[in-house]
Short mmCIF file of C-alpha atoms and ligand atoms in Angstrom, two decimals:
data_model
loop_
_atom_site.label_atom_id
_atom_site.label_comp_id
_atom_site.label_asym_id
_atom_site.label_seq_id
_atom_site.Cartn_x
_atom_site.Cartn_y
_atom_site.Cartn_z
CA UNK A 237 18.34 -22.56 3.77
CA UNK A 238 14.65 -22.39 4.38
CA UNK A 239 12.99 -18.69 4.62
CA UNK A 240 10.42 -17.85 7.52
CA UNK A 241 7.90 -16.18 6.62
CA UNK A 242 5.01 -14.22 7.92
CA UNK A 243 2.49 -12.25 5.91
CA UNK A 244 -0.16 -9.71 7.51
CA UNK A 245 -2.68 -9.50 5.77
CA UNK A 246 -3.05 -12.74 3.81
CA UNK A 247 -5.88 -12.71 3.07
CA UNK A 248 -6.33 -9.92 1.11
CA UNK A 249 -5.15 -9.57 -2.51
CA UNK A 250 -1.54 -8.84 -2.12
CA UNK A 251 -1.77 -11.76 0.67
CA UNK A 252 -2.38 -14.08 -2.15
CA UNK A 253 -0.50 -13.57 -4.40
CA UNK A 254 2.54 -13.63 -1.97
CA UNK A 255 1.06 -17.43 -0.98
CA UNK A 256 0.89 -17.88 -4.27
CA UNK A 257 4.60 -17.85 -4.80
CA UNK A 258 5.42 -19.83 -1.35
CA UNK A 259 2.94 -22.50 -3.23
CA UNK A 260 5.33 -22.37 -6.28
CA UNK A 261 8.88 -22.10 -4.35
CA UNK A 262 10.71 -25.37 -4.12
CA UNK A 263 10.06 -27.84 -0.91
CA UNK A 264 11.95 -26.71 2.01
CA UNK A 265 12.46 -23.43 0.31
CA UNK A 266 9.92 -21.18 2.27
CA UNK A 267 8.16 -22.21 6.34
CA UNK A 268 5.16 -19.96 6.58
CA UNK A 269 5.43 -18.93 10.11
CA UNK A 270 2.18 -16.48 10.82
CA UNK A 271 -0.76 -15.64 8.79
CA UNK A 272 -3.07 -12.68 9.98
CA UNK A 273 -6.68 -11.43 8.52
CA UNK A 274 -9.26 -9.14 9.40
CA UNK A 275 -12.22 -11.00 9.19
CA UNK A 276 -12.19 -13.53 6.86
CA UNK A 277 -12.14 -16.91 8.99
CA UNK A 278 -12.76 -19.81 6.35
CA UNK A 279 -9.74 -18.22 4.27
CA UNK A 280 -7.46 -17.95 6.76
CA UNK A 281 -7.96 -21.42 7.97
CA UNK A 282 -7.66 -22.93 5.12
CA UNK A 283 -4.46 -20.90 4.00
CA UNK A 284 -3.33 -21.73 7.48
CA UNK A 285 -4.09 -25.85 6.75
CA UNK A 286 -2.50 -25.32 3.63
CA UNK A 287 0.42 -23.61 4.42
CA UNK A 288 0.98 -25.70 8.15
CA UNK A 289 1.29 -22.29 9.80
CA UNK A 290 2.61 -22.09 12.90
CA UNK A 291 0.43 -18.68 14.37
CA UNK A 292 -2.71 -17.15 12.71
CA UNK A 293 -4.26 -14.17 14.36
CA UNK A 294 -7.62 -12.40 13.16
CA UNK A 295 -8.17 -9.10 14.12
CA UNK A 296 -11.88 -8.82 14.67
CA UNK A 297 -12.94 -11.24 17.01
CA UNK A 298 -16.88 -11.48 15.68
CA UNK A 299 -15.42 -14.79 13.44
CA UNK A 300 -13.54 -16.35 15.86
CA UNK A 301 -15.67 -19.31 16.68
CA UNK A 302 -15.38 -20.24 13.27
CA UNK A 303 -11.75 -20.03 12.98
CA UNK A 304 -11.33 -22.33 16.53
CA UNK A 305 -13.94 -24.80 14.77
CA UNK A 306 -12.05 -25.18 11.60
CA UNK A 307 -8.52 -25.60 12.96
CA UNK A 308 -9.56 -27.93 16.41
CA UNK A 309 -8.04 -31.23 14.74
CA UNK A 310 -4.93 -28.67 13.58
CA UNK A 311 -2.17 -28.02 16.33
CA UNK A 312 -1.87 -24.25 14.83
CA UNK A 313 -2.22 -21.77 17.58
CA UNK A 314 -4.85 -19.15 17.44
CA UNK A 315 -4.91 -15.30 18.57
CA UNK A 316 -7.73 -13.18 18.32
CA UNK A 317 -7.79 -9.26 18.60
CA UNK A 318 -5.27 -6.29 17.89
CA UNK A 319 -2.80 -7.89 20.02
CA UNK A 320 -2.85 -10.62 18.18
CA UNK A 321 -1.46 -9.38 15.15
CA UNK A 322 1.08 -8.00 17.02
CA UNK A 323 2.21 -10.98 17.83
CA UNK A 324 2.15 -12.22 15.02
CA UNK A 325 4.60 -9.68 13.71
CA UNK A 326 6.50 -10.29 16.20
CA UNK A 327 7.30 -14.56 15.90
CA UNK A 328 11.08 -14.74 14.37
CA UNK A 329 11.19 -14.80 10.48
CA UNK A 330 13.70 -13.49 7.81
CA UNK A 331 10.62 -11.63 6.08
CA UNK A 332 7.55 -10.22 6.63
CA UNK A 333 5.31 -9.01 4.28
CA UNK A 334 2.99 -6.31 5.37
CA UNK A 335 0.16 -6.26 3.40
CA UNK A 336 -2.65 -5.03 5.64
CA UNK A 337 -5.13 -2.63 4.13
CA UNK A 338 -4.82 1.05 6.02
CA UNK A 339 -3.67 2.35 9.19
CA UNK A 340 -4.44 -0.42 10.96
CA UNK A 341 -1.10 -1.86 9.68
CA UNK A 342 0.63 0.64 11.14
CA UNK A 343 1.28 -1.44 14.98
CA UNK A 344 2.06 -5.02 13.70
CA UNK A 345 3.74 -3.26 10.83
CA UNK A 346 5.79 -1.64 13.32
CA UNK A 347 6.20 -4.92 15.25
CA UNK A 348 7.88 -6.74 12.18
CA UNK A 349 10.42 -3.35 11.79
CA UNK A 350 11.08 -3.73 15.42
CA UNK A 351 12.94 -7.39 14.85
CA UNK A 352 15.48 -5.91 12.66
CA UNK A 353 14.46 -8.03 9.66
CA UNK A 354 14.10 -7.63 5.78
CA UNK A 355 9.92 -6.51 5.65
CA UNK A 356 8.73 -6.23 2.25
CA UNK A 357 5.85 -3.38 2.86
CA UNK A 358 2.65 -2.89 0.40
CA UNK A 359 1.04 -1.59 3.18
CA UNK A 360 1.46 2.52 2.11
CA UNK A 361 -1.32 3.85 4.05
CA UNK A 362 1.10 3.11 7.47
CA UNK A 363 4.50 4.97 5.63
CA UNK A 364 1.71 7.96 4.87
CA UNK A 365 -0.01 8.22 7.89
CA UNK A 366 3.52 7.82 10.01
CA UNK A 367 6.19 8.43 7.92
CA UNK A 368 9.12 10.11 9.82
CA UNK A 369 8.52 7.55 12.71
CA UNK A 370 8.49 4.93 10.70
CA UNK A 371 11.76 5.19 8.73
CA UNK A 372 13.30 6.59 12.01
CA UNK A 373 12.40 2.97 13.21
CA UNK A 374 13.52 0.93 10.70
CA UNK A 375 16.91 2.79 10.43
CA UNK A 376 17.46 1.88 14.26
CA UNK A 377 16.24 -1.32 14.26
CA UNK A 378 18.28 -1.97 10.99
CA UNK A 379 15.32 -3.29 9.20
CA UNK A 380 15.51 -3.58 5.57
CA UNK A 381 12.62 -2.50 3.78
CA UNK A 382 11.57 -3.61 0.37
CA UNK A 383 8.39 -1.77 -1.33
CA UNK A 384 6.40 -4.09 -2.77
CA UNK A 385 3.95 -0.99 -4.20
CA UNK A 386 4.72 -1.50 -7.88
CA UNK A 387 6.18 1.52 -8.16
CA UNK A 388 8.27 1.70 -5.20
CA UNK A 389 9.52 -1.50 -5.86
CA UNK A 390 10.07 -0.13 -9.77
CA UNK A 391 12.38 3.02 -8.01
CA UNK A 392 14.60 0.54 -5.77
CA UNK A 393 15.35 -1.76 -8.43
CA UNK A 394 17.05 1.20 -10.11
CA UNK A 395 17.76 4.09 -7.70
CA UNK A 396 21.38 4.67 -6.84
CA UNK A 397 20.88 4.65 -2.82
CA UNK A 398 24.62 5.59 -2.88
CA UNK A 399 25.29 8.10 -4.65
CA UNK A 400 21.77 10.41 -3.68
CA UNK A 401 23.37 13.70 -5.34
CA UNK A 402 23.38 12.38 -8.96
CA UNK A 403 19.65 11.87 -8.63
CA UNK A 404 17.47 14.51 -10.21
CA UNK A 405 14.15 13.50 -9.92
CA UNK A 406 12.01 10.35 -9.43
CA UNK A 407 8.88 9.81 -12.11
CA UNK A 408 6.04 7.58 -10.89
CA UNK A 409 3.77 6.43 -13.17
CA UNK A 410 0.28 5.83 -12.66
CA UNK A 411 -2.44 3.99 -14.49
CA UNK A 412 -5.03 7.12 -14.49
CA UNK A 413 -7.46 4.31 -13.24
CA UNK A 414 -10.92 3.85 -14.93
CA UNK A 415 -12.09 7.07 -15.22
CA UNK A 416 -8.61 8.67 -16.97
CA UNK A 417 -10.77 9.79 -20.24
CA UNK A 418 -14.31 10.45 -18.13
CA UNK A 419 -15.99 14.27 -18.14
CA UNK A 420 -17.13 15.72 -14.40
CA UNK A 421 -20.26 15.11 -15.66
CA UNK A 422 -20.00 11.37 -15.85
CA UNK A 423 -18.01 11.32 -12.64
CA UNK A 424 -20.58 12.84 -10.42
CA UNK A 425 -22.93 9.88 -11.50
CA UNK A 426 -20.23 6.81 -10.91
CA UNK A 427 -21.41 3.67 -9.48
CA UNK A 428 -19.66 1.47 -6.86
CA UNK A 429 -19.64 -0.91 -9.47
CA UNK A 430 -17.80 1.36 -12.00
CA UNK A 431 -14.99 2.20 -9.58
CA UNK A 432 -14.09 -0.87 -8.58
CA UNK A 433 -13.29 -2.07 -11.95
CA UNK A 434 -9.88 -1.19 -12.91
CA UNK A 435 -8.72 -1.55 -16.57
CA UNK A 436 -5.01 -2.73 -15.64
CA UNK A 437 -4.60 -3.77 -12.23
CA UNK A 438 -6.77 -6.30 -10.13
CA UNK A 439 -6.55 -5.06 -6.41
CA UNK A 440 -8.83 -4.64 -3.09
CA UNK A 441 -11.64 -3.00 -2.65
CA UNK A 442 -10.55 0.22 -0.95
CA UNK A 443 -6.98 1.03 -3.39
CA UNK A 444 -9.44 -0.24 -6.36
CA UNK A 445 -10.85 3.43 -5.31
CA UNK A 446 -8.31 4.77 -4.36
CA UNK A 447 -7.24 4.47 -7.82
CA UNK A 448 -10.04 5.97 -9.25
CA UNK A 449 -9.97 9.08 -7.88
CA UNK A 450 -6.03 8.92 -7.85
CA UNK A 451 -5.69 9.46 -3.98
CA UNK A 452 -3.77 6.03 -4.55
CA UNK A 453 -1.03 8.57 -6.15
CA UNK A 454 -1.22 10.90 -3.51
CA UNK A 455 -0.11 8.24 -0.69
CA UNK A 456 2.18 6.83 -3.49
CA UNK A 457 3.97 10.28 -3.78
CA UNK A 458 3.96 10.76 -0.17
CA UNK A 459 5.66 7.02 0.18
CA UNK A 460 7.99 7.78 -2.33
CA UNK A 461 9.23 10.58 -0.76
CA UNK A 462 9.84 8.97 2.75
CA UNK A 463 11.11 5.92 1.64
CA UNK A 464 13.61 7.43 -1.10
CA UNK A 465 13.91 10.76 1.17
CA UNK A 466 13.25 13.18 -1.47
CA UNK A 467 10.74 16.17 -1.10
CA UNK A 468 7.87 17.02 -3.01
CA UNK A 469 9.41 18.94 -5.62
CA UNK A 470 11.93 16.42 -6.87
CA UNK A 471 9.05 13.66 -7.69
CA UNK A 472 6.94 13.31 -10.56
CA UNK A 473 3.42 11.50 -11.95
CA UNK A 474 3.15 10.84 -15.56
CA UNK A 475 0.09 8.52 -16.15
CA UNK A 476 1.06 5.89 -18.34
CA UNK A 477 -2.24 3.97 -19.14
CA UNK A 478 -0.47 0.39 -20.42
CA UNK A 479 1.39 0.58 -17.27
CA UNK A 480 4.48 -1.19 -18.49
CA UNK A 481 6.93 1.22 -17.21
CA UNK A 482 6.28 1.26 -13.90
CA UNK A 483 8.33 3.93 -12.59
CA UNK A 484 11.28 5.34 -13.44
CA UNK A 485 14.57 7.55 -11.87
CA UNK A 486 15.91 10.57 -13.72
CA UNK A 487 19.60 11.02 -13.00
CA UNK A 488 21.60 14.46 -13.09
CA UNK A 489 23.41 13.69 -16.44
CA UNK A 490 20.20 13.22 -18.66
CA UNK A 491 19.92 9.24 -18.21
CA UNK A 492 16.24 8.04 -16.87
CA UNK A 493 16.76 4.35 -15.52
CA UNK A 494 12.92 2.62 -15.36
CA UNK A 495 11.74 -0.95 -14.85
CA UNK A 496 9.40 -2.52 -17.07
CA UNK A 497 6.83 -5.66 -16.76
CA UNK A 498 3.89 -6.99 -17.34
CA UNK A 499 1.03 -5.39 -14.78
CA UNK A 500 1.31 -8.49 -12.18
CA UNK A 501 2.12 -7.81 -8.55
CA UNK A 502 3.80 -11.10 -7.97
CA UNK A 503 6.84 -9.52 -10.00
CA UNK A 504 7.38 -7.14 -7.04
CA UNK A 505 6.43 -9.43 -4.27
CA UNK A 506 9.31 -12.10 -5.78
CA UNK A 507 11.39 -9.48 -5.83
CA UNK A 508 10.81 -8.14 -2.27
CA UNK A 509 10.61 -11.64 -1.02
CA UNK A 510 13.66 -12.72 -2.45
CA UNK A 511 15.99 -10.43 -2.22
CA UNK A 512 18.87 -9.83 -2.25
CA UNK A 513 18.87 -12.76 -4.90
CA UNK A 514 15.59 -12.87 -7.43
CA UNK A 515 13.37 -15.45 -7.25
CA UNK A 516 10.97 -16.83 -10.00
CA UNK A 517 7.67 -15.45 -10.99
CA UNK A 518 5.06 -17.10 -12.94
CA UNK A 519 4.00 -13.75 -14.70
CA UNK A 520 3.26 -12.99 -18.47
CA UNK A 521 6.61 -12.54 -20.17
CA UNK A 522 6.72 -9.04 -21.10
CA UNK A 523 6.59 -8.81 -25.25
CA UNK A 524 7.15 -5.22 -26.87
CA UNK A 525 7.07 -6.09 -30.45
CA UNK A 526 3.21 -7.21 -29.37
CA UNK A 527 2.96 -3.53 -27.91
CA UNK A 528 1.49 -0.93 -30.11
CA UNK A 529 2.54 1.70 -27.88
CA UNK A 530 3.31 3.28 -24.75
CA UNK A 531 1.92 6.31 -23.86
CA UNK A 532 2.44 9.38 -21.48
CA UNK A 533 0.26 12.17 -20.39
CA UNK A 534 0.34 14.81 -17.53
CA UNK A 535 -2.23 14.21 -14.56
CA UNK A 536 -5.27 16.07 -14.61
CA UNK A 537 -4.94 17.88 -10.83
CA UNK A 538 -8.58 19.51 -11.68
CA UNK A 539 -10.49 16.60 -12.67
CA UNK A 540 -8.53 14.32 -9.97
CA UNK A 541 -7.98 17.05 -6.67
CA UNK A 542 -7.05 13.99 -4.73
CA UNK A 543 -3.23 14.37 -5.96
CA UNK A 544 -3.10 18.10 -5.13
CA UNK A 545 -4.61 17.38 -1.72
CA UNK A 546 -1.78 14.52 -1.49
CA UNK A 547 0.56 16.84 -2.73
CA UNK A 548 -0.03 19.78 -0.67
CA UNK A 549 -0.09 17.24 2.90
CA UNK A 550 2.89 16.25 1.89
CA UNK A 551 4.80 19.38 1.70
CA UNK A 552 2.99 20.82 4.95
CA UNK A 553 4.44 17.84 6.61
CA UNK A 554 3.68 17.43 10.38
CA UNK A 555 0.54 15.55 10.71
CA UNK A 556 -1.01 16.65 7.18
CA UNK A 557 -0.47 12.97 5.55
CA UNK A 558 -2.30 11.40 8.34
CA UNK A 559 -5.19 13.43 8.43
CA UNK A 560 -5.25 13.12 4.96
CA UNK A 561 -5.13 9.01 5.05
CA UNK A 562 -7.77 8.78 7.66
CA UNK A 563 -10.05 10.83 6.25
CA UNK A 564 -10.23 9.14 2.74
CA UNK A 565 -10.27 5.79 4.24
CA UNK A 566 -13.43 6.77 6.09
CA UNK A 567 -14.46 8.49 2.74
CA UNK A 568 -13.81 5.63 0.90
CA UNK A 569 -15.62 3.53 3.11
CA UNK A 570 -18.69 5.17 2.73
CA UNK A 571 -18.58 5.75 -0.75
CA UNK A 572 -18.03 1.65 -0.72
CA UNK A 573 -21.13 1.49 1.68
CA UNK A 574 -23.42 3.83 -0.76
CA UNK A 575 -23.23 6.63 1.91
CA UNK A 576 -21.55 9.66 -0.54
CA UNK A 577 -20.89 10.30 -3.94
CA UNK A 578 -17.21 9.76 -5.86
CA UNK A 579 -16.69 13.14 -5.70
CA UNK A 580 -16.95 13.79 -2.32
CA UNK A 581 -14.55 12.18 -1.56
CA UNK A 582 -11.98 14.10 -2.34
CA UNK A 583 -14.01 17.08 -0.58
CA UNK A 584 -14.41 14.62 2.59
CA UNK A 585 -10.61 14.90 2.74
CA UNK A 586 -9.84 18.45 1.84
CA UNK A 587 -12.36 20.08 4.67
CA UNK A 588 -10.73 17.54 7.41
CA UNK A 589 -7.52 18.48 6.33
CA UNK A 590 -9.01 22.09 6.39
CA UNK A 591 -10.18 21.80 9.92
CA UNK A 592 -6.93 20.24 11.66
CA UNK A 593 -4.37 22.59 9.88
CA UNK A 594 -6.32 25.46 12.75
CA UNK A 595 -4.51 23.35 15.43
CA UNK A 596 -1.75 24.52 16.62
CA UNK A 597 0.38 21.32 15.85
CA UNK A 598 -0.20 20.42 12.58
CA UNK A 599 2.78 21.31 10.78
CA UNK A 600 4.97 19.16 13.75
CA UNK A 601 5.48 15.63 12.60
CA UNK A 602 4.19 13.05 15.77
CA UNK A 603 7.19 11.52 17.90
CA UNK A 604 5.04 8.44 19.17
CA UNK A 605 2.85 6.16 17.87
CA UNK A 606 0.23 7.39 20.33
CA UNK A 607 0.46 10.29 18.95
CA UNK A 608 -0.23 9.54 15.24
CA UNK A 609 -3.11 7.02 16.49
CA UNK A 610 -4.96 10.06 18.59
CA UNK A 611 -4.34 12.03 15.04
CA UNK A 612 -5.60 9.06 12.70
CA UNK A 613 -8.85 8.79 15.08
CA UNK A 614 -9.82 12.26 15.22
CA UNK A 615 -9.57 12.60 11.44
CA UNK A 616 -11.68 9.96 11.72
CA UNK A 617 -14.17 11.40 13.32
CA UNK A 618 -13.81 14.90 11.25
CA UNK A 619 -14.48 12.67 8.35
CA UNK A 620 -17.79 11.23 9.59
CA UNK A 621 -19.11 14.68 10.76
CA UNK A 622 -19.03 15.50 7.67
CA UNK A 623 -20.31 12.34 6.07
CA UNK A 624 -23.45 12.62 8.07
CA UNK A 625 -24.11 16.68 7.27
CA UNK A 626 -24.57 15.50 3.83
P1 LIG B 117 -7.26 -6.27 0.51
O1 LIG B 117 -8.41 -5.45 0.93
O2 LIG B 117 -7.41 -7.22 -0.62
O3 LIG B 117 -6.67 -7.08 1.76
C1 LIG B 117 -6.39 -6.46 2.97
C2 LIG B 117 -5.90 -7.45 4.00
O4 LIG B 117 -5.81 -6.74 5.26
C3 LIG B 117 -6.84 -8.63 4.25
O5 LIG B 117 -6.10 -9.76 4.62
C4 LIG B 117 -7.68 -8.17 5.43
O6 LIG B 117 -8.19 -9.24 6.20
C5 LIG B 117 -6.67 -7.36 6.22
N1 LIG B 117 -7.29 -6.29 7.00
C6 LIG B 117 -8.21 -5.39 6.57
N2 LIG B 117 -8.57 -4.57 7.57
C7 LIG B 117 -7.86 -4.96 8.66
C8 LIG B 117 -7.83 -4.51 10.00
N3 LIG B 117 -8.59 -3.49 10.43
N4 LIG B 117 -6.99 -5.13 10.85
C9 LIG B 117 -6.23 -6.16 10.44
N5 LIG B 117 -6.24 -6.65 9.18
C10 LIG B 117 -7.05 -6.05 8.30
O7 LIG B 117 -6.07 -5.23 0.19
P2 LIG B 117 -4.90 -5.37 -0.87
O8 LIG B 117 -5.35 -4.91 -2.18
O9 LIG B 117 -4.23 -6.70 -0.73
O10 LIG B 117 -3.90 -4.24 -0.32
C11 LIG B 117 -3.09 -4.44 0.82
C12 LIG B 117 -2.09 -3.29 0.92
O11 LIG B 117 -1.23 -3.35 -0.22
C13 LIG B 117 -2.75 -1.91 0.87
O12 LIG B 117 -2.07 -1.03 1.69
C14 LIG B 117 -2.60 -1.50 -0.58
O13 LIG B 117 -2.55 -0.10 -0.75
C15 LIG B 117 -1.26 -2.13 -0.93
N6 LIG B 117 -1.09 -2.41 -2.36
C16 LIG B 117 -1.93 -3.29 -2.97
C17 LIG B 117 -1.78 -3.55 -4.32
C18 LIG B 117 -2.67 -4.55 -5.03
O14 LIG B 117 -2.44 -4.84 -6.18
N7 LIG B 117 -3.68 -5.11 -4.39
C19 LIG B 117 -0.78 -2.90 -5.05
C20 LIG B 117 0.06 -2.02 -4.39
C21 LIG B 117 -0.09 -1.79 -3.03
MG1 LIG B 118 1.17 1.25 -6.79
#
């Protein structure tokens, strides 16, 4: 039977790689239903030619002449705008893989949940800054939802969802990012340039960053716990430079179950994709007598305050996460734009966070998306306030 399929976000790097697979998947195998982007008009019409989507919807509607030029001989229908992506989300498939960049995610995100269906979700930022909603939503709507984060995806492959009490502790593992062995001194001076070159993993722009300063760990902790429902305490980072393992689950009698592969993202997209059965992946077979060794080391919370920041918004609770995600995308974003230095932005995010735990509702987790939107834009705007007193 032929899968429908819709990705948000395909354009981006997770976007590709999940059309890479449909473009390897037998004929008839996978229908690509709706493509979405941001911005990027000549790639999404061509992916959209390629793929003979049915829908493709760009958010920002500044390219949307050139998107109307390039498909007028096409009969593939065009939205343009927020709403768009919505709908998007919304056409019938049997997946949908989320792979927006951010918050913005959150609403078509949402959308996809809404039609009860299996949604394979890279997009963390949207479990971060709306996490209690979220799952509430997809346990109602009897989504199924498959995390395509690498480690997430690591965790379900060998988590024991039914039997939660013989579960001691989850481990993610984390690359460390570029700047694992660097001194304070050499990170105050870090270039754009520097950052956005990863040694393991080849990613967007904005978690290329996040990786750097290891906020990417933070939302991945804060992910982990709502998606396996386990608090703060009962999960653990090990940086694991080769990343090889890429998580693992400790159980109550001394076993710890992990998953293993080579660092290529298509080996959790296949499997999100695919499931429940597994579906082929043209990724580097995995070799260990060629490895000369895996290694493990604790984080460095001093060096990296990003994952104590993540940490400590996580076991606040309430509105903590989103302030926290809101703020370092705007942070990151100007750091990207040669506005602040690497290391502020981890201080970008810990004096917004600072400033919204004085209201009086921090600490209460948002009941509507309206809510958690009003939240993510006046973290926002905390963020740039501070950005500009620089
Ligand atoms: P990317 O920057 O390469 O692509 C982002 C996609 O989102 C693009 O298609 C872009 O057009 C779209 N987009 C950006 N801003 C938007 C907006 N305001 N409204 C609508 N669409 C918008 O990002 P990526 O690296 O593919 O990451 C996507 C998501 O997957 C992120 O949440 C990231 O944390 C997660 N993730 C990525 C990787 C990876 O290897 N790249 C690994 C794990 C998790
Ligand atoms: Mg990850």
């Amino acid at each position: 039977m032929t899968k429908r399929v819709t990705i948000l976000g395909s354009t981006g790097s997770i976007g590709e790689s999940t059309l890479d697979l449909v473009r390897r998947a037998k004929p008839g195998e996978i229908k690509v239903v709706a493509l979405t982007a941001n911005s990027n008009s000549e790639k999404l019409a061509s992916q959209a030619i390629e793929f003979k989507a049915e829908f493709v919807a760009l958010a920002n509607n500044k390219n949307a002449e050139v998107l109307r030029e390039a498909l007028k001989d096409t009969n593939i229908e065009i939205g343009i705008g927020p709403d768009a992506l919505i709908e998007a989300a919304s056409r019938e498939v049997d997946f949908c893989m989320a792979a927006i960049i951010g918050a913005a995610g959150l609403e078509p995100t949402l959308a996809a949940v809404d039609q009860g269906i299996h949604v394979g979700l890279a997009n963390k930022e949207c479990l971060v800054c709306a996490g209690d909603l979220f799952m509430q939503r997809v346990k109602t709507k009897g989504a199924t939802l498959l995390p395509v984060d690498s480690e997430h995806n690591a965790i379900f492959q060998v988590l024991e969802r039914d039997k939660p009490k013989g579960v001691k502790r989850l481990i993610l593992t984390a690359s460390g990012g570029p700047f694992r062995e660097a001194s304070i001194e050499t990170l105050q001076k870090v270039t754009r340039e520097d950052a956005l070159n990863h040694p393991v993993w080849s990613m967007g722009a904005k978690i290329s960053i996040d990786s750097a300063t290891l906020m990417n760990k933070g939302l991945e902790l804060i992910e982990a716990s709502y998606l396996f429902d386990r608090p703060s305490a009962e999960i653990d980072i090990l940086v694991h430079p080769q990343s090889i393992i890429h998580s693992m689950v400790e159980y109550i009698d001394g076993s710890v179950l992990a998953q293993l592969g080579s660092p290529d993202m298509r080996t959790p997209i296949a499997y999100a994709m695919g499931w429940p059965d597994r579906m082929a992946a043209p990724v580097e077979r995995l070799d260990l007598t060629k490895m000369s060794g895996l290694t493990f080391f604790k984080p460095d919370i001093h060096k990296f305050p990003a994952l104590r920041l993540a940490r400590e918004a996580l076991e606040v609770g309430g509105k903590a996460p989103c302030v926290l995600n809101a703020a370092n995308e705007i942070a990151v974003a100007a750091f990207l734009q040669g506005q602040v230095k690497f290391l502020d932005i981890p201080h970008i995010v810990e004096s917004a966070l600072d400033q919204h735990s004085k209201r009086s509702c921090f600490g209460k987790s948002p009941c509507e998306v309206a809510d958690i939107i009003t939240t993510d834009n006046e973290a926002r705007i905390t963020a740039h306030e501070h950005i500009v007193s620089l």
